[in-house]
Amino acid sequence: MPKALGPLAIGLAWLFSASAHGSELHAYLTKDEAQKRASIDYSECSGDEVPECISHSLSCGEFGSANFTVTVGPVERIAASLIIGTEGAAEGQLLLAGGWPTTLAINSIEVSSNELDGGWMLSLTIGNAEAVFEHWNNSSTEGAEIEVGGERFSLAPRPGDGAKLMDFKAACGGSQQPASYGDSSWTLYGNPRFGFWIDIPPGFSGIVESTNGDGGIAKSADGNAELSIWGSHLTEGNFKSEVRERIELTRSYGWNVTYEKRDETWASWSGTKGDRVMYERAIAICDSGSAFFLLEYDTADIAEFGPVIDHLLKSFKPGTTCN
């Protein structure tokens, strides 16, 4: 008869299994919507054995707090990397589908004993809880991960687990709702070829992709507004020269450019032509590339599109990977 394993050996065996077979994790959701509390535990086990091999957990509680707990793994090393040299400004990353990043501000770090395996357990409080949920939707949550201390932990290890994250978000409730315009939510668009992300306004069509995968176009329901999004490689010069050429190209199309603002990694400009208005934004992305969005709409709708442009600017970001 095989010798029975003690708690520490069980924990080490689970750690090896989880690292070698990450896809074997299951996501278990529990919630109390009345109290706006919920948690998702990630475990390789099922049934009554679930608590015995939880790898990590995500939870929310009162006052909109969000917490991430690491039960199994290099807890001491993760804790040290979040404390040493950070001067009280520890951070993690939320990575949505395709690597879209959100920086997580970690307000508190607690290391406590783990009675199951005799090791340590790490509990982190996320200060910017609203940012955790801002870009969650049915597609972006599939394959989502949290990265802390150089280690990645899956939040949706199996196909369809994104729906559990959305259920978790709903249970947490209140302020952690997606930013919206009008009565509908914005939707997240990511471009895998160039590695950038942006929210598409409510009432606009989905992005109609170009044949070469560099971006696409979305249009408002009435057809009067058009949002173009694309990425490009810098063939000559640098980001600044690319922006300069784009602004000159805008003028060559007959636009009267009335506003320009440029920085090292971004630029914005806008103008008018007859009864139309344009606003263009450029950002530097990985692999010496640039990404752009161009919004065109009627001058009669300037007041309506002011908040839309503000949201587009905030959501337009480079990702962590390029293909």
PDB file of N, CA, C and O in Angstrom, residues 151-195:
ATOM      1  N   GLU A 151       4.584  36.510 -11.543  1.00  0.00           N
ATOM      2  CA  GLU A 151       3.825  35.267 -11.709  1.00  0.00           C
ATOM      3  C   GLU A 151       2.444  35.586 -12.265  1.00  0.00           C
ATOM      4  O   GLU A 151       1.810  36.572 -11.861  1.00  0.00           O
ATOM      5  N   ARG A 152       1.963  34.738 -13.177  1.00  0.00           N
ATOM      6  CA  ARG A 152       0.626  34.926 -13.756  1.00  0.00           C
ATOM      7  C   ARG A 152      -0.333  33.882 -13.206  1.00  0.00           C
ATOM      8  O   ARG A 152       0.017  32.705 -13.072  1.00  0.00           O
ATOM      9  N   PHE A 153      -1.551  34.342 -12.920  1.00  0.00           N
ATOM     10  CA  PHE A 153      -2.590  33.480 -12.383  1.00  0.00           C
ATOM     11  C   PHE A 153      -3.845  33.640 -13.244  1.00  0.00           C
ATOM     12  O   PHE A 153      -4.322  34.757 -13.452  1.00  0.00           O
ATOM     13  N   SER A 154      -4.364  32.538 -13.738  1.00  0.00           N
ATOM     14  CA  SER A 154      -5.520  32.573 -14.623  1.00  0.00           C
ATOM     15  C   SER A 154      -6.789  32.931 -13.867  1.00  0.00           C
ATOM     16  O   SER A 154      -7.034  32.443 -12.759  1.00  0.00           O
ATOM     17  N   LEU A 155      -7.616  33.788 -14.473  1.00  0.00           N
ATOM     18  CA  LEU A 155      -8.936  34.109 -13.939  1.00  0.00           C
ATOM     19  C   LEU A 155     -10.039  33.410 -14.726  1.00  0.00           C
ATOM     20  O   LEU A 155     -11.190  33.385 -14.286  1.00  0.00           O
ATOM     21  N   ALA A 156      -9.694  32.882 -15.889  1.00  0.00           N
ATOM     22  CA  ALA A 156     -10.662  32.161 -16.722  1.00  0.00           C
ATOM     23  C   ALA A 156      -9.938  30.990 -17.370  1.00  0.00           C
ATOM     24  O   ALA A 156      -9.652  31.004 -18.571  1.00  0.00           O
ATOM     25  N   PRO A 157      -9.625  29.952 -16.593  1.00  0.00           N
ATOM     26  CA  PRO A 157      -8.787  28.863 -17.107  1.00  0.00           C
ATOM     27  C   PRO A 157      -9.460  27.985 -18.150  1.00  0.00           C
ATOM     28  O   PRO A 157      -8.782  27.307 -18.918  1.00  0.00           O
ATOM     29  N   ARG A 158     -10.787  27.969 -18.192  1.00  0.00           N
ATOM     30  CA  ARG A 158     -11.505  27.113 -19.140  1.00  0.00           C
ATOM     31  C   ARG A 158     -12.423  27.930 -20.034  1.00  0.00           C
ATOM     32  O   ARG A 158     -12.905  28.991 -19.623  1.00  0.00           O
ATOM     33  N   PRO A 159     -12.662  27.483 -21.254  1.00  0.00           N
ATOM     34  CA  PRO A 159     -13.591  28.192 -22.141  1.00  0.00           C
ATOM     35  C   PRO A 159     -14.943  28.380 -21.451  1.00  0.00           C
ATOM     36  O   PRO A 159     -15.479  27.451 -20.849  1.00  0.00           O
ATOM     37  N   GLY A 160     -15.466  29.583 -21.524  1.00  0.00           N
ATOM     38  CA  GLY A 160     -16.747  29.889 -20.886  1.00  0.00           C
ATOM     39  C   GLY A 160     -16.609  30.478 -19.497  1.00  0.00           C
ATOM     40  O   GLY A 160     -17.594  30.990 -18.943  1.00  0.00           O
ATOM     41  N   ASP A 161     -15.388  30.454 -18.913  1.00  0.00           N
ATOM     42  CA  ASP A 161     -15.210  31.008 -17.581  1.00  0.00           C
ATOM     43  C   ASP A 161     -15.342  32.528 -17.565  1.00  0.00           C
ATOM     44  O   ASP A 161     -15.527  33.120 -16.499  1.00  0.00           O
ATOM     45  N   GLY A 162     -15.230  33.157 -18.733  1.00  0.00           N
ATOM     46  CA  GLY A 162     -15.441  34.601 -18.787  1.00  0.00           C
ATOM     47  C   GLY A 162     -16.826  34.975 -18.288  1.00  0.00           C
ATOM     48  O   GLY A 162     -17.014  36.027 -17.669  1.00  0.00           O
ATOM     49  N   ALA A 163     -17.821  34.098 -18.537  1.00  0.00           N
ATOM     50  CA  ALA A 163     -19.181  34.353 -18.062  1.00  0.00           C
ATOM     51  C   ALA A 163     -19.235  34.356 -16.533  1.00  0.00           C
ATOM     52  O   ALA A 163     -20.008  35.110 -15.926  1.00  0.00           O
ATOM     53  N   LYS A 164     -18.404  33.527 -15.894  1.00  0.00           N
ATOM     54  CA  LYS A 164     -18.353  33.519 -14.431  1.00  0.00           C
ATOM     55  C   LYS A 164     -17.778  34.831 -13.901  1.00  0.00           C
ATOM     56  O   LYS A 164     -18.221  35.343 -12.876  1.00  0.00           O
ATOM     57  N   LEU A 165     -16.792  35.350 -14.614  1.00  0.00           N
ATOM     58  CA  LEU A 165     -16.232  36.632 -14.210  1.00  0.00           C
ATOM     59  C   LEU A 165     -17.270  37.748 -14.345  1.00  0.00           C
ATOM     60  O   LEU A 165     -17.349  38.643 -13.494  1.00  0.00           O
ATOM     61  N   MET A 166     -18.078  37.702 -15.400  1.00  0.00           N
ATOM     62  CA  MET A 166     -19.125  38.707 -15.569  1.00  0.00           C
ATOM     63  C   MET A 166     -20.177  38.576 -14.473  1.00  0.00           C
ATOM     64  O   MET A 166     -20.708  39.580 -13.977  1.00  0.00           O
ATOM     65  N   ASP A 167     -20.479  37.345 -14.078  1.00  0.00           N
ATOM     66  CA  ASP A 167     -21.414  37.108 -12.980  1.00  0.00           C
ATOM     67  C   ASP A 167     -20.826  37.635 -11.673  1.00  0.00           C
ATOM     68  O   ASP A 167     -21.523  38.222 -10.845  1.00  0.00           O
ATOM     69  N   PHE A 168     -19.534  37.410 -11.483  1.00  0.00           N
ATOM     70  CA  PHE A 168     -18.817  37.925 -10.316  1.00  0.00           C
ATOM     71  C   PHE A 168     -18.896  39.449 -10.276  1.00  0.00           C
ATOM     72  O   PHE A 168     -19.177  40.057  -9.236  1.00  0.00           O
ATOM     73  N   LYS A 169     -18.657  40.063 -11.409  1.00  0.00           N
ATOM     74  CA  LYS A 169     -18.717  41.522 -11.512  1.00  0.00           C
ATOM     75  C   LYS A 169     -20.103  42.048 -11.141  1.00  0.00           C
ATOM     76  O   LYS A 169     -20.224  43.027 -10.391  1.00  0.00           O
ATOM     77  N   ALA A 170     -21.136  41.391 -11.648  1.00  0.00           N
ATOM     78  CA  ALA A 170     -22.500  41.818 -11.347  1.00  0.00           C
ATOM     79  C   ALA A 170     -22.797  41.701  -9.862  1.00  0.00           C
ATOM     80  O   ALA A 170     -23.475  42.550  -9.274  1.00  0.00           O
ATOM     81  N   ALA A 171     -22.298  40.636  -9.241  1.00  0.00           N
ATOM     82  CA  ALA A 171     -22.532  40.439  -7.815  1.00  0.00           C
ATOM     83  C   ALA A 171     -21.812  41.500  -6.990  1.00  0.00           C
ATOM     84  O   ALA A 171     -22.305  41.928  -5.943  1.00  0.00           O
ATOM     85  N   CYS A 172     -20.639  41.947  -7.456  1.00  0.00           N
ATOM     86  CA  CYS A 172     -19.912  42.983  -6.729  1.00  0.00           C
ATOM     87  C   CYS A 172     -20.634  44.317  -6.824  1.00  0.00           C
ATOM     88  O   CYS A 172     -20.582  45.124  -5.902  1.00  0.00           O
ATOM     89  N   GLY A 173     -21.277  44.568  -7.949  1.00  0.00           N
ATOM     90  CA  GLY A 173     -22.245  45.649  -8.099  1.00  0.00           C
ATOM     91  C   GLY A 173     -21.715  47.053  -7.938  1.00  0.00           C
ATOM     92  O   GLY A 173     -20.527  47.322  -7.871  1.00  0.00           O
ATOM     93  N   GLY A 174     -22.683  47.981  -7.878  1.00  0.00           N
ATOM     94  CA  GLY A 174     -22.430  49.374  -7.552  1.00  0.00           C
ATOM     95  C   GLY A 174     -21.527  50.086  -8.522  1.00  0.00           C
ATOM     96  O   GLY A 174     -21.756  50.113  -9.730  1.00  0.00           O
ATOM     97  N   SER A 175     -20.439  50.653  -7.973  1.00  0.00           N
ATOM     98  CA  SER A 175     -19.574  51.533  -8.752  1.00  0.00           C
ATOM     99  C   SER A 175     -18.768  50.792  -9.793  1.00  0.00           C
ATOM    100  O   SER A 175     -18.204  51.400 -10.687  1.00  0.00           O
ATOM    101  N   GLN A 176     -18.701  49.459  -9.703  1.00  0.00           N
ATOM    102  CA  GLN A 176     -17.851  48.719 -10.625  1.00  0.00           C
ATOM    103  C   GLN A 176     -18.609  48.314 -11.876  1.00  0.00           C
ATOM    104  O   GLN A 176     -18.682  47.158 -12.236  1.00  0.00           O
ATOM    105  N   GLN A 177     -19.218  49.279 -12.504  1.00  0.00           N
ATOM    106  CA  GLN A 177     -19.927  49.055 -13.753  1.00  0.00           C
ATOM    107  C   GLN A 177     -19.129  49.673 -14.878  1.00  0.00           C
ATOM    108  O   GLN A 177     -18.403  50.654 -14.679  1.00  0.00           O
ATOM    109  N   PRO A 178     -19.252  49.171 -16.092  1.00  0.00           N
ATOM    110  CA  PRO A 178     -18.485  49.755 -17.183  1.00  0.00           C
ATOM    111  C   PRO A 178     -18.918  51.171 -17.494  1.00  0.00           C
ATOM    112  O   PRO A 178     -20.089  51.508 -17.345  1.00  0.00           O
ATOM    113  N   ALA A 179     -17.963  52.009 -17.889  1.00  0.00           N
ATOM    114  CA  ALA A 179     -18.322  53.352 -18.300  1.00  0.00           C
ATOM    115  C   ALA A 179     -19.284  53.271 -19.466  1.00  0.00           C
ATOM    116  O   ALA A 179     -19.195  52.396 -20.313  1.00  0.00           O
ATOM    117  N   SER A 180     -20.231  54.187 -19.507  1.00  0.00           N
ATOM    118  CA  SER A 180     -21.251  54.104 -20.548  1.00  0.00           C
ATOM    119  C   SER A 180     -21.581  55.475 -21.094  1.00  0.00           C
ATOM    120  O   SER A 180     -21.285  56.505 -20.489  1.00  0.00           O
ATOM    121  N   TYR A 181     -22.177  55.479 -22.241  1.00  0.00           N
ATOM    122  CA  TYR A 181     -22.624  56.699 -22.885  1.00  0.00           C
ATOM    123  C   TYR A 181     -24.038  56.427 -23.356  1.00  0.00           C
ATOM    124  O   TYR A 181     -24.302  55.461 -24.040  1.00  0.00           O
ATOM    125  N   GLY A 182     -24.981  57.267 -22.920  1.00  0.00           N
ATOM    126  CA  GLY A 182     -26.372  56.947 -23.189  1.00  0.00           C
ATOM    127  C   GLY A 182     -26.812  55.794 -22.328  1.00  0.00           C
ATOM    128  O   GLY A 182     -26.458  55.678 -21.164  1.00  0.00           O
ATOM    129  N   ASP A 183     -27.615  54.896 -22.901  1.00  0.00           N
ATOM    130  CA  ASP A 183     -28.161  53.780 -22.139  1.00  0.00           C
ATOM    131  C   ASP A 183     -27.428  52.474 -22.382  1.00  0.00           C
ATOM    132  O   ASP A 183     -27.796  51.451 -21.845  1.00  0.00           O
ATOM    133  N   SER A 184     -26.390  52.475 -23.202  1.00  0.00           N
ATOM    134  CA  SER A 184     -25.718  51.228 -23.569  1.00  0.00           C
ATOM    135  C   SER A 184     -24.261  51.271 -23.166  1.00  0.00           C
ATOM    136  O   SER A 184     -23.670  52.333 -22.967  1.00  0.00           O
ATOM    137  N   SER A 185     -23.643  50.118 -23.079  1.00  0.00           N
ATOM    138  CA  SER A 185     -22.239  50.030 -22.668  1.00  0.00           C
ATOM    139  C   SER A 185     -21.318  50.108 -23.879  1.00  0.00           C
ATOM    140  O   SER A 185     -21.681  49.753 -24.990  1.00  0.00           O
ATOM    141  N   TRP A 186     -20.115  50.577 -23.599  1.00  0.00           N
ATOM    142  CA  TRP A 186     -19.070  50.544 -24.602  1.00  0.00           C
ATOM    143  C   TRP A 186     -18.573  49.107 -24.760  1.00  0.00           C
ATOM    144  O   TRP A 186     -18.732  48.291 -23.859  1.00  0.00           O
ATOM    145  N   THR A 187     -17.967  48.808 -25.893  1.00  0.00           N
ATOM    146  CA  THR A 187     -17.411  47.472 -26.115  1.00  0.00           C
ATOM    147  C   THR A 187     -15.927  47.600 -26.442  1.00  0.00           C
ATOM    148  O   THR A 187     -15.495  48.545 -27.106  1.00  0.00           O
ATOM    149  N   LEU A 188     -15.144  46.657 -25.960  1.00  0.00           N
ATOM    150  CA  LEU A 188     -13.695  46.704 -26.118  1.00  0.00           C
ATOM    151  C   LEU A 188     -13.276  46.061 -27.440  1.00  0.00           C
ATOM    152  O   LEU A 188     -13.715  44.967 -27.780  1.00  0.00           O
ATOM    153  N   TYR A 189     -12.418  46.755 -28.192  1.00  0.00           N
ATOM    154  CA  TYR A 189     -11.852  46.210 -29.426  1.00  0.00           C
ATOM    155  C   TYR A 189     -10.338  46.121 -29.276  1.00  0.00           C
ATOM    156  O   TYR A 189      -9.682  47.080 -28.841  1.00  0.00           O
ATOM    157  N   GLY A 190      -9.781  44.977 -29.620  1.00  0.00           N
ATOM    158  CA  GLY A 190      -8.335  44.797 -29.601  1.00  0.00           C
ATOM    159  C   GLY A 190      -7.836  44.358 -30.962  1.00  0.00           C
ATOM    160  O   GLY A 190      -8.495  43.586 -31.658  1.00  0.00           O
ATOM    161  N   ASN A 191      -6.684  44.878 -31.356  1.00  0.00           N
ATOM    162  CA  ASN A 191      -6.079  44.508 -32.630  1.00  0.00           C
ATOM    163  C   ASN A 191      -4.860  43.636 -32.366  1.00  0.00           C
ATOM    164  O   ASN A 191      -3.825  44.130 -31.880  1.00  0.00           O
ATOM    165  N   PRO A 192      -4.940  42.321 -32.641  1.00  0.00           N
ATOM    166  CA  PRO A 192      -3.833  41.422 -32.320  1.00  0.00           C
ATOM    167  C   PRO A 192      -2.593  41.636 -33.169  1.00  0.00           C
ATOM    168  O   PRO A 192      -1.484  41.329 -32.727  1.00  0.00           O
ATOM    169  N   ARG A 193      -2.752  42.178 -34.379  1.00  0.00           N
ATOM    170  CA  ARG A 193      -1.582  42.363 -35.238  1.00  0.00           C
ATOM    171  C   ARG A 193      -0.648  43.441 -34.686  1.00  0.00           C
ATOM    172  O   ARG A 193       0.572  43.265 -34.648  1.00  0.00           O
ATOM    173  N   PHE A 194      -1.237  44.560 -34.238  1.00  0.00           N
ATOM    174  CA  PHE A 194      -0.414  45.662 -33.758  1.00  0.00           C
ATOM    175  C   PHE A 194      -0.459  45.838 -32.247  1.00  0.00           C
ATOM    176  O   PHE A 194       0.278  46.651 -31.695  1.00  0.00           O
ATOM    177  N   GLY A 195      -1.320  45.107 -31.566  1.00  0.00           N
ATOM    178  CA  GLY A 195      -1.311  45.129 -30.118  1.00  0.00           C
ATOM    179  C   GLY A 195      -1.778  46.430 -29.500  1.00  0.00           C
ATOM    180  O   GLY A 195      -1.079  47.043 -28.697  1.00  0.00           O
TER     181      GLY A 195
END
